[in-house]
Coordinates of C-alpha atoms in Angstrom, one line a residue:
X1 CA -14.4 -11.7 -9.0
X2 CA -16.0 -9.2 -11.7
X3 CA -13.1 -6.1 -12.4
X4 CA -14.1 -2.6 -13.6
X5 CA -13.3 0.7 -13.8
X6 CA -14.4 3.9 -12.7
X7 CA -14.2 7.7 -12.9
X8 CA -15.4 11.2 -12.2
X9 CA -15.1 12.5 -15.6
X10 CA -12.2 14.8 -14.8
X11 CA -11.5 18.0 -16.8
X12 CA -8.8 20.5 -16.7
X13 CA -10.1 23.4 -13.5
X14 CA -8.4 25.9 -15.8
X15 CA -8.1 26.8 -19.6
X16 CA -4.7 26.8 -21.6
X17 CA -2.6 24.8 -23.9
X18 CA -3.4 21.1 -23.3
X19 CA -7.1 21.5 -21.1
X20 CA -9.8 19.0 -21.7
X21 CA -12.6 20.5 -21.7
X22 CA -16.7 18.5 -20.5
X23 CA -17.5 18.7 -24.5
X24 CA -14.0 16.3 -25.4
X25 CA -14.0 14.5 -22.3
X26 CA -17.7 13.8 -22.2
X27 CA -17.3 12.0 -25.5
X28 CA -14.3 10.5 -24.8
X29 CA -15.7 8.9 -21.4
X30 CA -18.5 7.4 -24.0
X31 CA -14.9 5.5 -26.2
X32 CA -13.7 4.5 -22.4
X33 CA -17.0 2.6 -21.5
X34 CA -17.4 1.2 -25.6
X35 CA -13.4 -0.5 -24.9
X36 CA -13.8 -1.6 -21.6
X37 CA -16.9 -3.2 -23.0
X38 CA -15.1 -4.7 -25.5
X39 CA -12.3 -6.1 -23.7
X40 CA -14.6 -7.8 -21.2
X41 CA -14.4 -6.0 -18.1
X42 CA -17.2 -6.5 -15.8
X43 CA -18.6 -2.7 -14.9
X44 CA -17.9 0.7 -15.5
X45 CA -19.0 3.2 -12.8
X46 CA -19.4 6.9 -13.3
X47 CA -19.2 9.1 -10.1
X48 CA -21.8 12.3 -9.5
X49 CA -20.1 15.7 -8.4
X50 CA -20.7 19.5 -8.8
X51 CA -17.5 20.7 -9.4
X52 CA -15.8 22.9 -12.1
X53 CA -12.7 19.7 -12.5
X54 CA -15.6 17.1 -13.2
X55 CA -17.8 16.6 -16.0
X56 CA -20.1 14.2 -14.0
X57 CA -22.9 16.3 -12.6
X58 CA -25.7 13.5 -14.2
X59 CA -23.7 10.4 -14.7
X60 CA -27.0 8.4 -15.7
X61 CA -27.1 10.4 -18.8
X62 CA -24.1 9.4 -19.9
X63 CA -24.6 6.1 -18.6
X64 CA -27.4 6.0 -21.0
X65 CA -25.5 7.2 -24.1
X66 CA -23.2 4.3 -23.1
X67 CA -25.8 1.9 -22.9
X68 CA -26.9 2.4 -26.9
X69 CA -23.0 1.5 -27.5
X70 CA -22.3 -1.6 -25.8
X71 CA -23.7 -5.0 -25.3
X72 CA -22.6 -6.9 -21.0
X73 CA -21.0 -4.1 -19.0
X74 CA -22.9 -3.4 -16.0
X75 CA -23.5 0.9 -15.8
X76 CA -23.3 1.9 -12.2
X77 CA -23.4 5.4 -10.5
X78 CA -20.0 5.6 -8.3
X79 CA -21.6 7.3 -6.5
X80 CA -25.1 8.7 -7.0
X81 CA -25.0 11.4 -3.4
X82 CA -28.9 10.0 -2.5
X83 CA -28.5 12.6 0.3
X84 CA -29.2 15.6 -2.0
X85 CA -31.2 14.0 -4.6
X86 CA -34.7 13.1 -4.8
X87 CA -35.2 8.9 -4.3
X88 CA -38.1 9.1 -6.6
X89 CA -35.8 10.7 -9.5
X90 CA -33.1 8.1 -8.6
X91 CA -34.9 5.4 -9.4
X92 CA -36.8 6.5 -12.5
X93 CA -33.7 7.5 -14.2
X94 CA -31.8 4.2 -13.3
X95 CA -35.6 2.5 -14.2
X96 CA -35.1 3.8 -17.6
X97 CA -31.0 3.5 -17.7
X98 CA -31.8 -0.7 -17.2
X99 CA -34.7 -0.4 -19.7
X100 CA -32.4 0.8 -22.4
X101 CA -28.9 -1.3 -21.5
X102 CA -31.2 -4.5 -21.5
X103 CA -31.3 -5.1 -17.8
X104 CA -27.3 -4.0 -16.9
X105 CA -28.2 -0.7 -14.6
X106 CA -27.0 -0.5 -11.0
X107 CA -27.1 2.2 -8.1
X108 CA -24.1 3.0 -6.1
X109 CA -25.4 5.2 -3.1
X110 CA -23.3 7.5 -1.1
X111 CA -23.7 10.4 1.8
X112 CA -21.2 12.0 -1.0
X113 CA -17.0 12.7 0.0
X114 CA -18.0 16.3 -1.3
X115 CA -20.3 18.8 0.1
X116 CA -21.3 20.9 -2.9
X117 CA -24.8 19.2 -4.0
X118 CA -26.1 20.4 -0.6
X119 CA -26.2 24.1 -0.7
X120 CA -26.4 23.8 -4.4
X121 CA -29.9 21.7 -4.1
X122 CA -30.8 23.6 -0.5
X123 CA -30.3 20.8 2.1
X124 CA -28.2 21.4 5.2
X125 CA -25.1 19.8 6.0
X126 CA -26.4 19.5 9.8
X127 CA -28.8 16.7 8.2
X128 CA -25.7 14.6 6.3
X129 CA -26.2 11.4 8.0
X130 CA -30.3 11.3 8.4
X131 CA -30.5 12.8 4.5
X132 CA -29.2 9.8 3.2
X133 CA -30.8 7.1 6.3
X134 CA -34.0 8.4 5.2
X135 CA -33.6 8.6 1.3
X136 CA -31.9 5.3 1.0
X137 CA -35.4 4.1 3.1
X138 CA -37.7 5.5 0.2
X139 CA -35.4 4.1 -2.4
X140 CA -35.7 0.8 -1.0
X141 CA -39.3 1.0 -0.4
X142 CA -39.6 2.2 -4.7
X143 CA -37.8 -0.6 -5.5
X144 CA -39.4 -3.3 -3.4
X145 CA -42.6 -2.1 -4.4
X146 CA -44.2 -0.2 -7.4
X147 CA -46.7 1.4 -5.1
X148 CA -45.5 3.5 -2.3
X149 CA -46.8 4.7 1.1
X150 CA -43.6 6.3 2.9
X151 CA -43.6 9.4 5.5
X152 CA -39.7 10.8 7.1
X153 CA -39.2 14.1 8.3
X154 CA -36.9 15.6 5.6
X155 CA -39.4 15.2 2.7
X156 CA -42.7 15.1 2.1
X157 CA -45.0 11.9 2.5
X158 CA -46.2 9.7 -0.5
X159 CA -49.5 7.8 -0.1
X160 CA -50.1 4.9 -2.7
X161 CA -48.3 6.3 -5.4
X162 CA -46.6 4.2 -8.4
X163 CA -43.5 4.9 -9.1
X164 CA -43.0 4.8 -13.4
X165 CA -41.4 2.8 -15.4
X166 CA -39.8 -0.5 -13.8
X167 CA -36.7 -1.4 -14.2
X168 CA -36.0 -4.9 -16.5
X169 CA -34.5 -6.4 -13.7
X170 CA -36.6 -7.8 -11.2
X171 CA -34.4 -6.2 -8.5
X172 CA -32.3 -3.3 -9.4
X173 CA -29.1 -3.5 -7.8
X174 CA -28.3 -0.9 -5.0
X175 CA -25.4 -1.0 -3.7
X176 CA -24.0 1.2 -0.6
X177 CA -20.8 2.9 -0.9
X178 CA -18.6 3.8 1.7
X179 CA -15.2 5.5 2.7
X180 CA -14.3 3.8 6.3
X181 CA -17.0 4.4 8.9
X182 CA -18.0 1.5 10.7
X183 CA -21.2 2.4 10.6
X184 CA -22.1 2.8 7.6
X185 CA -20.6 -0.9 7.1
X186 CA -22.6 -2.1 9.5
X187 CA -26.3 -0.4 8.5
X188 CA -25.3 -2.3 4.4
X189 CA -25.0 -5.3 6.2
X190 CA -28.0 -5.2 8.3
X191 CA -30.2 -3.8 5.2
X192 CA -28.8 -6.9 3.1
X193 CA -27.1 -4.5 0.5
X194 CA -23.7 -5.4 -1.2
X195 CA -20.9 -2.8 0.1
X196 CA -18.5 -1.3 -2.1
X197 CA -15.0 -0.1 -0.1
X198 CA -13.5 3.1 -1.5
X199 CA -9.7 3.1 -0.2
X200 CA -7.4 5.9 -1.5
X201 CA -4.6 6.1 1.0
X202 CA -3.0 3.9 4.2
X203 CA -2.5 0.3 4.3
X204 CA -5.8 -1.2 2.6
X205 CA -5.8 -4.3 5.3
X206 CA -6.5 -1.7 7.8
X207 CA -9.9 -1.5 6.2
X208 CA -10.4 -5.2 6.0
X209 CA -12.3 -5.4 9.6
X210 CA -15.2 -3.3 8.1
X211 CA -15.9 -6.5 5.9
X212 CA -15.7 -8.1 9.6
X213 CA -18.5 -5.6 10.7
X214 CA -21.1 -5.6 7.5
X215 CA -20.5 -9.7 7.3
X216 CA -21.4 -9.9 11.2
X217 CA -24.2 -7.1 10.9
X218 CA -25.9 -9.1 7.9
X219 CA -26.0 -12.2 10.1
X220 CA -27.5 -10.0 12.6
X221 CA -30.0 -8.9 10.7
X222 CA -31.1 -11.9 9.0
X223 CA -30.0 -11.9 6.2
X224 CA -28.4 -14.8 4.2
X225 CA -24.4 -13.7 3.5
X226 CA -24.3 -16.0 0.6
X227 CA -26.5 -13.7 -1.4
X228 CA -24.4 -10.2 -0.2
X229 CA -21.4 -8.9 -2.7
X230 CA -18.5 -6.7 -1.4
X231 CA -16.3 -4.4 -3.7
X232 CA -13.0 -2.7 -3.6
X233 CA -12.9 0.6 -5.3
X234 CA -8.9 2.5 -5.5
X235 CA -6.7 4.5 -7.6
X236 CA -4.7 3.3 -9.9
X237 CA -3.0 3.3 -13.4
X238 CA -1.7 0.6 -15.8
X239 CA 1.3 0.8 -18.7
X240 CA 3.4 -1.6 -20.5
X241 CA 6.4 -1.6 -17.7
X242 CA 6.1 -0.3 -14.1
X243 CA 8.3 2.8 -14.4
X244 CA 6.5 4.3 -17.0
X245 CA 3.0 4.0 -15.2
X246 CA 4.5 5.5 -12.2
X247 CA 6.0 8.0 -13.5
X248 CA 3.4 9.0 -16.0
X249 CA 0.7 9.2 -12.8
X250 CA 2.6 10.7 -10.7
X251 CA 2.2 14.2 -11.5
X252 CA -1.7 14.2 -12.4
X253 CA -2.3 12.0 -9.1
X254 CA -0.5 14.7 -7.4
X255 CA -2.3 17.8 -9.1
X256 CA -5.5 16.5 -8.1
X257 CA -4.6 15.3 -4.8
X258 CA -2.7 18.2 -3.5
X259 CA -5.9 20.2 -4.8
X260 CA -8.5 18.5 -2.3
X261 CA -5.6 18.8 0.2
X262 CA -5.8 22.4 0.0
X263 CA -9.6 22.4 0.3
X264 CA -9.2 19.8 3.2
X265 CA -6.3 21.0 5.5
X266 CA -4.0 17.7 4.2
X267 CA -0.4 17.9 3.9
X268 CA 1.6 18.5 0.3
X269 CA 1.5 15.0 -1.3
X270 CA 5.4 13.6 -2.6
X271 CA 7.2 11.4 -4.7
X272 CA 8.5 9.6 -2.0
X273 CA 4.6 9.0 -0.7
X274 CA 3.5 8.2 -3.9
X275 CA 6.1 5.9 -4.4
X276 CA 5.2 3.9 -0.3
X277 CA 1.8 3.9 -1.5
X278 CA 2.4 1.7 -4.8
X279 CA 4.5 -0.7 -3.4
X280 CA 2.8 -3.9 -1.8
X281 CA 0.9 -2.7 1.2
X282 CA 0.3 0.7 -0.4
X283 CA -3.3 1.7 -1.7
X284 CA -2.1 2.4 -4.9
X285 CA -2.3 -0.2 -8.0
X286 CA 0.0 1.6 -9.9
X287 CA 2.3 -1.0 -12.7
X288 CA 2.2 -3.1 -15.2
X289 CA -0.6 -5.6 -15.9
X290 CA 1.3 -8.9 -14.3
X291 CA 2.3 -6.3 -11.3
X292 CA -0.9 -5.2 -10.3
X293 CA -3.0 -7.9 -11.2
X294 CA -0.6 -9.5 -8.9
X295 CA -1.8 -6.6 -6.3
X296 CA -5.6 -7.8 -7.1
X297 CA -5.1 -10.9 -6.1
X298 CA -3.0 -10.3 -3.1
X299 CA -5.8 -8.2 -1.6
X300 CA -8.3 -10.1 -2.6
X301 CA -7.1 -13.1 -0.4
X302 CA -7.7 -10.2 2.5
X303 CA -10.8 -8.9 2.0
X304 CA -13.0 -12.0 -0.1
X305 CA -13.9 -9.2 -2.3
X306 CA -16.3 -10.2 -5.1
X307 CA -15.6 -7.2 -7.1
X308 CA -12.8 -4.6 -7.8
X309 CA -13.0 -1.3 -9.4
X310 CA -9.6 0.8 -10.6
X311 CA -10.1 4.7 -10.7
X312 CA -8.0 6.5 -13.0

């Protein structure tokens, strides 16, 4: 099972004593990816947003810087919102992103958990779910083939056009990343790409029967299940005894959650929650190392998962 990390880059929403600012935490996002390099984790992702408490607006840029200072990590979007980007863009960017990391580039594509890239690029929301059906088509057809005859209704045809440069890889990955529909699960499995899970609250064996529904899809769909990869991606944070990384989350975990609550009609997060959702059932990987890699492995023997990603 390859382990990672990933991250939206997050910032301080509002100046005063202590704030990160982009500038500091843009460079020190570049130090994150160098160490995890060097400790030998598998992949670093970087998520795309459009908010004022992320620096992440163009994660393959920084991607990019990271690629000139390491040597095995897989760079991934986590995730690129294909919905309100262009598919042609996409995959010259992530072309040139595998060119310069020596063939380690992937492509996490989402329909996007926030809604700001679509009045911000000028798509409507109405078209959310046939955006991305119809992007993620084009992006397959660049990457399948460097010349491209594609018409959709939500952008404009291409007749025998190259798409330039190719990536190193013969394939670049593509990967499709979800929050819990079952449908979404099921249209990865019957397109034969690997899935990645995002759980950040509830019981994560809940989630396990959309495994059930992309596995079963992909055999529907032809396609051979020893070749598809599945991924867990959830919250979490590490220190040298449990206590101490509980406690030293718990208040930034809260900030940021009880700030999307707002925006989202959820309830006023708690200790006591935060506390259920660490413990052995709970979506948090929150401990020390032996604890959660404990966790890992426990949830693992659920889901057959041949990758997990921690978010911090």
């Amino acid at each position: 099972m390859e382990l990672g990390l990933y991250t939206f880059a997050d910032v301080s929403p509002e100046p005063g004593h202590g704030a990160i600012g982009p500038h500091e935490r843009l460079r020190n996002l570049i130090e994150e990816i160098e160490l995890a390099d060097q400790v030998g984790l598998d992949v670093f992702g970087l998520g795309e947003h459009h908010r004022p408490d992320y620096a992440a607006s163009a994660p393959v840029v920084a991607l990019a810087a990271a690629a000139e200072r390491t040597k095995r990590i897989k760079l991934t979007s986590a995730v690129t919102v294909l919905s309100s980007d262009d598919p042609v863009r996409v995959f010259q960017q992530f072309a040139t992103l595998d060119l310069l990391s020596g063939g380690r580039a992937e492509i996490m594509a989402g329909r996007g958990s926030f809604i700001e890239s679509f009045p911000l690029f000028g798509y409507n929301l109405e078209d959310y779910d046939e955006l991305f059906a119809e992007k993620l088509d084009l992006l397959l057809a660049i990457r399948d083939s460097v010349k491209v005859t594609w018409s959709g209704n939500l952008r404009a045809a291409i007749n025998d056009r190259g798409v330039y440069p190719r990536p190193l890889q013969d394939r670049l990955p593509i990967w499709i990343a979800i929050g819990g529909t079952p449908q979404s699960a099921a249209r990865a499995g019957v397109l034969g790409l690997p899935l990645a899970l995002a759980i950040i609250g509830g019981e994560p064996a809940r989630f396990a029967p959309l495994f059930d529904i992309y596995r079963d899809a992909a055999r529907r769909g032809g396609n051979d299940l020893g070749t598809l990869a599945t991924s867990l991606n959830v919250h979490g944070f590490i220190a040298e005894t449990t206590d101490r990384a509980a406690d030293d989350f718990y208040g930034p975990q809260a900030e940021v959650m009880n700030r999307i609550g707002r925006e989202r009609g959820w309830g006023p997060t708690s200790r006591a929650h935060f506390d259920q959702s660490r413990g052995p059932n709970g979506a948090l990987f929150v401990g020390n190392p032996e604890q959660v890699a404990e966790k890992i492995v426990a949830q693992h023997r659920i889901f057959g998962n041949d990758r997990f990603l921690l978010q911090m």
